[in-house]
PDB file of C-alpha atoms in Angstrom:
ATOM      1  CA  MET R   1      -3.542 -13.284 -63.545  1.00  0.00           C
ATOM      2  CA  ALA R   2      -2.895 -13.600 -59.809  1.00  0.00           C
ATOM      3  CA  LEU R   3      -5.783 -12.485 -57.618  1.00  0.00           C
ATOM      4  CA  VAL R   4      -3.398 -10.791 -55.193  1.00  0.00           C
ATOM      5  CA  ALA R   5      -0.313  -8.882 -56.279  1.00  0.00           C
ATOM      6  CA  VAL R   6       2.213  -6.237 -55.263  1.00  0.00           C
ATOM      7  CA  THR R   7       3.592  -4.697 -58.410  1.00  0.00           C
ATOM      8  CA  ALA R   8       5.481  -1.718 -59.813  1.00  0.00           C
ATOM      9  CA  ASP R   9       3.310  -1.880 -62.941  1.00  0.00           C
ATOM     10  CA  ARG R  10       0.261   0.269 -63.600  1.00  0.00           C
ATOM     11  CA  LEU R  11      -2.833  -1.399 -62.096  1.00  0.00           C
ATOM     12  CA  ASP R  12      -5.568  -2.843 -64.285  1.00  0.00           C
ATOM     13  CA  LEU R  13      -8.899  -3.093 -62.473  1.00  0.00           C
ATOM     14  CA  GLU R  14     -10.718  -4.246 -65.610  1.00  0.00           C
ATOM     15  CA  ALA R  15      -8.409  -7.217 -66.072  1.00  0.00           C
ATOM     16  CA  LEU R  16      -8.647  -8.162 -62.388  1.00  0.00           C
ATOM     17  CA  THR R  17     -12.439  -7.913 -62.471  1.00  0.00           C
ATOM     18  CA  ALA R  18     -12.624  -9.924 -65.691  1.00  0.00           C
ATOM     19  CA  GLU R  19     -10.516 -12.653 -64.099  1.00  0.00           C
ATOM     20  CA  LEU R  20     -12.857 -12.858 -61.094  1.00  0.00           C
ATOM     21  CA  VAL R  21     -16.035 -12.702 -63.168  1.00  0.00           C
ATOM     22  CA  ALA R  22     -14.788 -15.413 -65.532  1.00  0.00           C
ATOM     23  CA  ASN R  23     -15.130 -17.867 -62.654  1.00  0.00           C
ATOM     24  CA  ALA R  24     -18.398 -16.426 -61.343  1.00  0.00           C
ATOM     25  CA  ALA R  25     -21.047 -18.767 -62.661  1.00  0.00           C
ATOM     26  CA  GLY R  26     -24.096 -16.550 -62.716  1.00  0.00           C
ATOM     27  CA  ASP R  27     -23.166 -14.254 -59.820  1.00  0.00           C
ATOM     28  CA  GLY R  28     -25.099 -11.013 -59.654  1.00  0.00           C
ATOM     29  CA  ALA R  29     -22.756  -8.427 -58.150  1.00  0.00           C
ATOM     30  CA  VAL R  30     -19.320  -6.878 -58.635  1.00  0.00           C
ATOM     31  CA  ALA R  31     -18.146  -4.140 -56.270  1.00  0.00           C
ATOM     32  CA  THR R  32     -14.812  -2.441 -56.868  1.00  0.00           C
ATOM     33  CA  PHE R  33     -12.599   0.058 -55.070  1.00  0.00           C
ATOM     34  CA  THR R  34      -9.773   2.114 -56.548  1.00  0.00           C
ATOM     35  CA  GLY R  35      -7.487   4.176 -54.323  1.00  0.00           C
ATOM     36  CA  LEU R  36      -5.908   7.198 -56.056  1.00  0.00           C
ATOM     37  CA  VAL R  37      -3.003   9.439 -55.071  1.00  0.00           C
ATOM     38  CA  ARG R  38      -4.552  12.650 -53.696  1.00  0.00           C
ATOM     39  CA  ASP R  39      -3.103  16.094 -54.393  1.00  0.00           C
ATOM     40  CA  ARG R  40      -3.706  17.289 -50.805  1.00  0.00           C
ATOM     41  CA  ASN R  41      -2.994  15.615 -47.469  1.00  0.00           C
ATOM     42  CA  GLN R  42      -3.230  17.142 -43.993  1.00  0.00           C
ATOM     43  CA  GLY R  43      -2.963  20.656 -45.399  1.00  0.00           C
ATOM     44  CA  ARG R  44       0.055  19.802 -47.541  1.00  0.00           C
ATOM     45  CA  THR R  45       0.253  20.023 -51.325  1.00  0.00           C
ATOM     46  CA  VAL R  46       1.375  16.574 -52.436  1.00  0.00           C
ATOM     47  CA  ARG R  47       3.814  16.313 -55.377  1.00  0.00           C
ATOM     48  CA  PHE R  48       3.960  12.507 -55.611  1.00  0.00           C
ATOM     49  CA  LEU R  49       4.107   9.380 -53.426  1.00  0.00           C
ATOM     50  CA  GLU R  50       6.667   6.603 -53.189  1.00  0.00           C
ATOM     51  CA  TYR R  51       5.376   3.231 -52.003  1.00  0.00           C
ATOM     52  CA  GLU R  52       7.628   0.579 -50.498  1.00  0.00           C
ATOM     53  CA  ALA R  53       6.669  -2.982 -49.524  1.00  0.00           C
ATOM     54  CA  TYR R  54       8.112  -5.977 -47.742  1.00  0.00           C
ATOM     55  CA  GLU R  55       6.940  -7.901 -50.760  1.00  0.00           C
ATOM     56  CA  PRO R  56       6.782 -11.569 -49.677  1.00  0.00           C
ATOM     57  CA  LEU R  57       4.974 -10.667 -46.456  1.00  0.00           C
ATOM     58  CA  ALA R  58       2.737  -8.149 -48.232  1.00  0.00           C
ATOM     59  CA  VAL R  59       1.575 -10.848 -50.658  1.00  0.00           C
ATOM     60  CA  ARG R  60       0.920 -13.203 -47.742  1.00  0.00           C
ATOM     61  CA  ALA R  61      -1.045 -10.500 -45.905  1.00  0.00           C
ATOM     62  CA  LEU R  62      -3.155  -9.871 -49.018  1.00  0.00           C
ATOM     63  CA  ARG R  63      -3.851 -13.613 -49.275  1.00  0.00           C
ATOM     64  CA  ARG R  64      -4.830 -13.600 -45.611  1.00  0.00           C
ATOM     65  CA  ILE R  65      -7.376 -10.841 -46.312  1.00  0.00           C
ATOM     66  CA  VAL R  66      -8.846 -12.959 -49.133  1.00  0.00           C
ATOM     67  CA  ASP R  67      -9.075 -15.932 -46.733  1.00  0.00           C
ATOM     68  CA  GLU R  68     -10.681 -13.845 -43.969  1.00  0.00           C
ATOM     69  CA  ALA R  69     -13.243 -12.414 -46.386  1.00  0.00           C
ATOM     70  CA  GLY R  70     -13.939 -15.911 -47.722  1.00  0.00           C
ATOM     71  CA  ALA R  71     -14.661 -17.117 -44.186  1.00  0.00           C
ATOM     72  CA  THR R  72     -17.101 -14.245 -43.591  1.00  0.00           C
ATOM     73  CA  TRP R  73     -18.776 -14.262 -47.021  1.00  0.00           C
ATOM     74  CA  PRO R  74     -18.528 -17.879 -48.267  1.00  0.00           C
ATOM     75  CA  ASP R  75     -19.618 -17.309 -51.883  1.00  0.00           C
ATOM     76  CA  LEU R  76     -17.268 -14.374 -52.404  1.00  0.00           C
ATOM     77  CA  ARG R  77     -14.391 -14.029 -54.858  1.00  0.00           C
ATOM     78  CA  LEU R  78     -11.969 -11.230 -53.991  1.00  0.00           C
ATOM     79  CA  GLY R  79      -8.917  -9.778 -55.740  1.00  0.00           C
ATOM     80  CA  LEU R  80      -6.478  -7.087 -54.566  1.00  0.00           C
ATOM     81  CA  HIS R  81      -3.570  -5.519 -56.455  1.00  0.00           C
ATOM     82  CA  HIS R  82      -1.334  -2.937 -54.748  1.00  0.00           C
ATOM     83  CA  ARG R  83       1.149  -0.813 -56.637  1.00  0.00           C
ATOM     84  CA  ILE R  84       4.593   0.208 -55.325  1.00  0.00           C
ATOM     85  CA  GLY R  85       7.276   2.640 -56.492  1.00  0.00           C
ATOM     86  CA  ARG R  86       6.739   6.261 -57.531  1.00  0.00           C
ATOM     87  CA  LEU R  87       3.100   7.231 -58.147  1.00  0.00           C
ATOM     88  CA  GLU R  88       1.950  10.561 -59.537  1.00  0.00           C
ATOM     89  CA  ILE R  89      -1.181  12.464 -58.455  1.00  0.00           C
ATOM     90  CA  GLY R  90      -4.301  10.708 -59.749  1.00  0.00           C
ATOM     91  CA  GLU R  91      -2.641   7.327 -60.312  1.00  0.00           C
ATOM     92  CA  ALA R  92      -4.167   4.221 -58.742  1.00  0.00           C
ATOM     93  CA  SER R  93      -2.261   2.817 -55.746  1.00  0.00           C
ATOM     94  CA  ILE R  94      -4.685  -0.044 -55.101  1.00  0.00           C
ATOM     95  CA  VAL R  95      -7.538  -1.794 -56.889  1.00  0.00           C
ATOM     96  CA  ILE R  96      -9.943  -4.233 -55.235  1.00  0.00           C
ATOM     97  CA  ALA R  97     -12.742  -6.240 -56.823  1.00  0.00           C
ATOM     98  CA  ALA R  98     -15.314  -8.329 -54.976  1.00  0.00           C
ATOM     99  CA  VAL R  99     -17.662 -10.673 -56.833  1.00  0.00           C
ATOM    100  CA  SER R 100     -20.632 -12.262 -55.084  1.00  0.00           C
ATOM    101  CA  PRO R 101     -24.123 -13.577 -55.795  1.00  0.00           C
ATOM    102  CA  HIS R 102     -25.586 -10.470 -54.100  1.00  0.00           C
ATOM    103  CA  ARG R 103     -24.640  -6.791 -53.813  1.00  0.00           C
ATOM    104  CA  ALA R 104     -24.619  -6.539 -50.013  1.00  0.00           C
ATOM    105  CA  ASP R 105     -21.778  -9.038 -49.664  1.00  0.00           C
ATOM    106  CA  ALA R 106     -19.833  -7.565 -52.575  1.00  0.00           C
ATOM    107  CA  PHE R 107     -19.959  -4.021 -51.150  1.00  0.00           C
ATOM    108  CA  ALA R 108     -19.147  -5.192 -47.621  1.00  0.00           C
ATOM    109  CA  ALA R 109     -16.230  -7.377 -48.668  1.00  0.00           C
ATOM    110  CA  CYS R 110     -14.736  -4.609 -50.793  1.00  0.00           C
ATOM    111  CA  ARG R 111     -14.822  -2.172 -47.860  1.00  0.00           C
ATOM    112  CA  TYR R 112     -13.519  -4.840 -45.473  1.00  0.00           C
ATOM    113  CA  ALA R 113     -10.585  -5.522 -47.787  1.00  0.00           C
ATOM    114  CA  ILE R 114      -9.365  -1.912 -47.950  1.00  0.00           C
ATOM    115  CA  GLU R 115      -9.745  -1.493 -44.173  1.00  0.00           C
ATOM    116  CA  ARG R 116      -7.651  -4.627 -43.605  1.00  0.00           C
ATOM    117  CA  VAL R 117      -5.019  -3.494 -46.118  1.00  0.00           C
ATOM    118  CA  LYS R 118      -4.537  -0.390 -43.999  1.00  0.00           C
ATOM    119  CA  GLN R 119      -4.236  -2.535 -40.865  1.00  0.00           C
ATOM    120  CA  ILE R 120      -1.998  -5.479 -41.746  1.00  0.00           C
ATOM    121  CA  VAL R 121      -0.243  -5.197 -45.131  1.00  0.00           C
ATOM    122  CA  PRO R 122       3.443  -4.186 -44.813  1.00  0.00           C
ATOM    123  CA  ILE R 123       3.427  -1.335 -47.326  1.00  0.00           C
ATOM    124  CA  TRP R 124       4.496   2.247 -46.588  1.00  0.00           C
ATOM    125  CA  LYS R 125       4.073   5.508 -48.422  1.00  0.00           C
ATOM    126  CA  ARG R 126       6.549   8.351 -48.467  1.00  0.00           C
ATOM    127  CA  GLU R 127       4.832  11.615 -49.250  1.00  0.00           C
ATOM    128  CA  HIS R 128       6.778  14.154 -51.265  1.00  0.00           C
ATOM    129  CA  PHE R 129       5.039  17.489 -50.734  1.00  0.00           C
ATOM    130  CA  GLU R 130       5.737  21.171 -51.433  1.00  0.00           C
ATOM    131  CA  GLY R 131       8.474  21.885 -48.885  1.00  0.00           C
ATOM    132  CA  GLY R 132       9.552  18.425 -47.793  1.00  0.00           C
ATOM    133  CA  GLU R 133       8.942  14.694 -47.548  1.00  0.00           C
ATOM    134  CA  VAL R 134       7.660  12.416 -44.812  1.00  0.00           C
ATOM    135  CA  TRP R 135       6.994   8.717 -44.221  1.00  0.00           C
ATOM    136  CA  LEU R 136       3.327   8.228 -43.394  1.00  0.00           C
ATOM    137  CA  GLU R 137       2.618   5.777 -40.582  1.00  0.00           C
ATOM    138  CA  GLY R 138      -0.775   4.316 -39.735  1.00  0.00           C
ATOM    139  CA  ALA R 139      -1.506   1.110 -37.872  1.00  0.00           C
ATOM    140  CA  THR R 140       0.866  -1.217 -36.031  1.00  0.00           C
ATOM    141  CA  ALA R 141       0.418  -4.353 -38.125  1.00  0.00           C
ATOM    142  CA  ASP R 142      -0.849  -7.312 -36.114  1.00  0.00           C
ATOM    143  CA  PRO R 143      -2.960  -9.826 -38.027  1.00  0.00           C
ATOM    144  CA  ASP R 144      -3.860 -11.605 -34.792  1.00  0.00           C
ATOM    145  CA  ASP R 145      -5.403  -8.447 -33.302  1.00  0.00           C
ATOM    146  CA  GLU R 146      -9.025  -9.578 -33.307  1.00  0.00           C
ATOM    147  CA  MET R 147     -10.290  -6.171 -32.097  1.00  0.00           C
ATOM    148  CA  ALA R 148      -8.851  -4.525 -35.200  1.00  0.00           C
ATOM    149  CA  ARG R 149     -10.324  -7.205 -37.468  1.00  0.00           C
ATOM    150  CA  ARG R 150     -13.761  -6.764 -35.908  1.00  0.00           C
ATOM    151  CA  ALA R 151     -13.486  -2.993 -36.292  1.00  0.00           C
ATOM    152  CA  ALA R 152     -12.845  -3.496 -40.022  1.00  0.00           C
ATOM    153  CA  GLN R 153     -15.843  -5.795 -40.219  1.00  0.00           C
ATOM    154  CA  ARG R 154     -18.087  -3.312 -38.384  1.00  0.00           C
ATOM    155  CA  VAL R 155     -17.130  -0.542 -40.816  1.00  0.00           C
ATOM    156  CA  ALA R 156     -17.707  -2.898 -43.745  1.00  0.00           C
ATOM    157  CA  CYS R 157     -21.154  -3.925 -42.591  1.00  0.00           C
ATOM    158  CA  ALA R 158     -22.342  -0.524 -41.315  1.00  0.00           C
TER     159      ALA R 158
ATOM    160  CA  MET U   1      24.921 -17.809 -35.768  1.00  0.00           C
ATOM    161  CA  ARG U   2      24.244 -15.245 -38.443  1.00  0.00           C
ATOM    162  CA  VAL U   3      20.952 -13.547 -39.335  1.00  0.00           C
ATOM    163  CA  ARG U   4      19.897 -11.134 -42.048  1.00  0.00           C
ATOM    164  CA  VAL U   5      18.100  -8.037 -40.756  1.00  0.00           C
ATOM    165  CA  ARG U   6      15.619  -6.134 -42.923  1.00  0.00           C
ATOM    166  CA  LEU U   7      14.468  -2.601 -42.107  1.00  0.00           C
ATOM    167  CA  PHE U   8      11.758  -0.681 -43.917  1.00  0.00           C
ATOM    168  CA  ALA U   9      10.510   2.861 -44.485  1.00  0.00           C
ATOM    169  CA  ARG U  10      11.625   5.292 -41.766  1.00  0.00           C
ATOM    170  CA  LEU U  11      13.440   2.560 -39.813  1.00  0.00           C
ATOM    171  CA  ARG U  12      15.565   2.004 -42.901  1.00  0.00           C
ATOM    172  CA  ASP U  13      16.267   5.720 -43.190  1.00  0.00           C
ATOM    173  CA  LEU U  14      17.245   5.956 -39.508  1.00  0.00           C
ATOM    174  CA  ALA U  15      19.614   2.997 -39.830  1.00  0.00           C
ATOM    175  CA  GLY U  16      20.989   4.164 -43.169  1.00  0.00           C
ATOM    176  CA  ALA U  17      20.551   0.643 -44.601  1.00  0.00           C
ATOM    177  CA  GLY U  18      17.689  -1.678 -45.412  1.00  0.00           C
ATOM    178  CA  GLU U  19      19.656  -4.855 -45.070  1.00  0.00           C
ATOM    179  CA  LEU U  20      22.230  -5.793 -42.430  1.00  0.00           C
ATOM    180  CA  VAL U  21      23.905  -9.003 -41.323  1.00  0.00           C
ATOM    181  CA  ARG U  22      24.517  -9.620 -37.639  1.00  0.00           C
ATOM    182  CA  ASP U  23      26.248 -12.403 -35.700  1.00  0.00           C
ATOM    183  CA  LEU U  24      24.374 -13.478 -32.585  1.00  0.00           C
ATOM    184  CA  PRO U  25      24.859 -15.890 -29.699  1.00  0.00           C
ATOM    185  CA  GLU U  26      22.973 -19.215 -29.820  1.00  0.00           C
ATOM    186  CA  GLN U  27      19.488 -19.180 -28.196  1.00  0.00           C
ATOM    187  CA  ALA U  28      18.811 -15.745 -29.661  1.00  0.00           C
ATOM    188  CA  THR U  29      15.313 -14.307 -30.067  1.00  0.00           C
ATOM    189  CA  VAL U  30      13.944 -11.447 -32.148  1.00  0.00           C
ATOM    190  CA  GLN U  31      14.441  -9.352 -29.002  1.00  0.00           C
ATOM    191  CA  THR U  32      18.172 -10.225 -29.032  1.00  0.00           C
ATOM    192  CA  VAL U  33      18.424  -8.946 -32.599  1.00  0.00           C
ATOM    193  CA  TRP U  34      16.564  -5.747 -31.720  1.00  0.00           C
ATOM    194  CA  ASN U  35      18.762  -5.168 -28.644  1.00  0.00           C
ATOM    195  CA  ALA U  36      21.895  -5.528 -30.761  1.00  0.00           C
ATOM    196  CA  LEU U  37      20.568  -3.039 -33.309  1.00  0.00           C
ATOM    197  CA  THR U  38      19.418  -0.439 -30.808  1.00  0.00           C
ATOM    198  CA  THR U  39      22.689  -0.624 -28.895  1.00  0.00           C
ATOM    199  CA  GLU U  40      24.417   0.365 -32.132  1.00  0.00           C
ATOM    200  CA  MET U  41      21.687   2.768 -33.254  1.00  0.00           C
ATOM    201  CA  PRO U  42      19.732   4.182 -30.282  1.00  0.00           C
ATOM    202  CA  SER U  43      17.519   6.305 -32.556  1.00  0.00           C
ATOM    203  CA  LEU U  44      15.680   3.135 -33.640  1.00  0.00           C
ATOM    204  CA  ARG U  45      14.262   2.768 -30.112  1.00  0.00           C
ATOM    205  CA  GLU U  46      11.459   5.209 -30.857  1.00  0.00           C
ATOM    206  CA  TYR U  47       9.769   2.347 -32.755  1.00  0.00           C
ATOM    207  CA  GLU U  48       9.946  -0.183 -29.936  1.00  0.00           C
ATOM    208  CA  ARG U  49       6.266   0.195 -28.987  1.00  0.00           C
ATOM    209  CA  THR U  50       4.773   0.687 -32.441  1.00  0.00           C
ATOM    210  CA  MET U  51       6.674  -1.636 -34.763  1.00  0.00           C
ATOM    211  CA  SER U  52       5.809  -5.143 -35.921  1.00  0.00           C
ATOM    212  CA  VAL U  53       8.336  -7.905 -36.470  1.00  0.00           C
ATOM    213  CA  ALA U  54       8.627 -10.757 -38.945  1.00  0.00           C
ATOM    214  CA  VAL U  55      10.822 -13.836 -39.199  1.00  0.00           C
ATOM    215  CA  ASN U  56      11.339 -15.298 -42.675  1.00  0.00           C
ATOM    216  CA  ALA U  57       8.525 -13.123 -44.059  1.00  0.00           C
ATOM    217  CA  GLU U  58       5.915 -14.269 -41.527  1.00  0.00           C
ATOM    218  CA  TYR U  59       4.623 -12.002 -38.759  1.00  0.00           C
ATOM    219  CA  SER U  60       6.261 -12.976 -35.469  1.00  0.00           C
ATOM    220  CA  ARG U  61       6.830 -11.807 -31.888  1.00  0.00           C
ATOM    221  CA  MET U  62       9.786 -10.394 -29.978  1.00  0.00           C
ATOM    222  CA  ALA U  63      10.070 -13.596 -27.913  1.00  0.00           C
ATOM    223  CA  ALA U  64      10.292 -15.864 -30.973  1.00  0.00           C
ATOM    224  CA  ALA U  65      13.510 -17.845 -31.391  1.00  0.00           C
ATOM    225  CA  VAL U  66      15.713 -17.072 -34.377  1.00  0.00           C
ATOM    226  CA  HIS U  67      18.022 -19.501 -36.112  1.00  0.00           C
ATOM    227  CA  ASP U  68      21.099 -19.353 -38.275  1.00  0.00           C
ATOM    228  CA  GLY U  69      20.227 -17.999 -41.705  1.00  0.00           C
ATOM    229  CA  ASP U  70      16.891 -16.456 -40.667  1.00  0.00           C
ATOM    230  CA  GLU U  71      15.672 -13.154 -42.042  1.00  0.00           C
ATOM    231  CA  VAL U  72      14.405 -10.887 -39.254  1.00  0.00           C
ATOM    232  CA  ALA U  73      12.405  -7.806 -40.269  1.00  0.00           C
ATOM    233  CA  PHE U  74      11.377  -4.746 -38.257  1.00  0.00           C
ATOM    234  CA  LEU U  75       8.349  -2.912 -39.623  1.00  0.00           C
ATOM    235  CA  PRO U  76       7.137   0.590 -38.722  1.00  0.00           C
ATOM    236  CA  PRO U  77       3.359   1.167 -38.605  1.00  0.00           C
ATOM    237  CA  VAL U  78       2.023   0.485 -42.081  1.00  0.00           C
ATOM    238  CA  SER U  79       0.467   3.009 -44.474  1.00  0.00           C
ATOM    239  CA  GLY U  80      -0.621   1.116 -47.573  1.00  0.00           C
ATOM    240  CA  GLY U  81      -3.753   1.702 -49.589  1.00  0.00           C
TER     241      GLY U  81
END
């Protein structure tokens, strides 16, 4: 199983974690994050979301996040799978697993990874809500923006 | 020369297509491609200050040169996760 992926299939955090742990010779910590489709957003009642990706660049951006995290936390193993297509309320849009000798690094890397996904991975969600639909837009993606990267790291290590 | 243009999310909706082919003069940059698009479709200009660009599925800059056969992508602010 690839450690980073953009897929229309249902996500499998257990399989991703198992893959990472299989190579973790005696490591002590696994931290995971699962992002779910919420039923409310900015006062709107959400019906479902549609995710779209620029897939080859999205995979590269996910790999970049793994590399960045590896540079910060050298003994870390990190995996990220992002789902695209139509997702119903309560379904997982992203799963992240971080495996490390110690819990502090695992927690921090997991948080860092989701913050960076929101900054630099070319994926968009279209929210279908009661009464309309709208493309959500967050950060202008710029992997070389060191201020943004440091902000993600500060949040991760707070 | 000829390039393939990719547009995503709301930029795609505004343009009415996610994939376009455009013929450009030699010595073109990503900016040249964008100027050609926004001359045809002025509504895209609202993204000029907030979008990112990519050439052949690597993040790039407006001043980057483009070559025959390149894929040039314009990306609205992202909202993954």
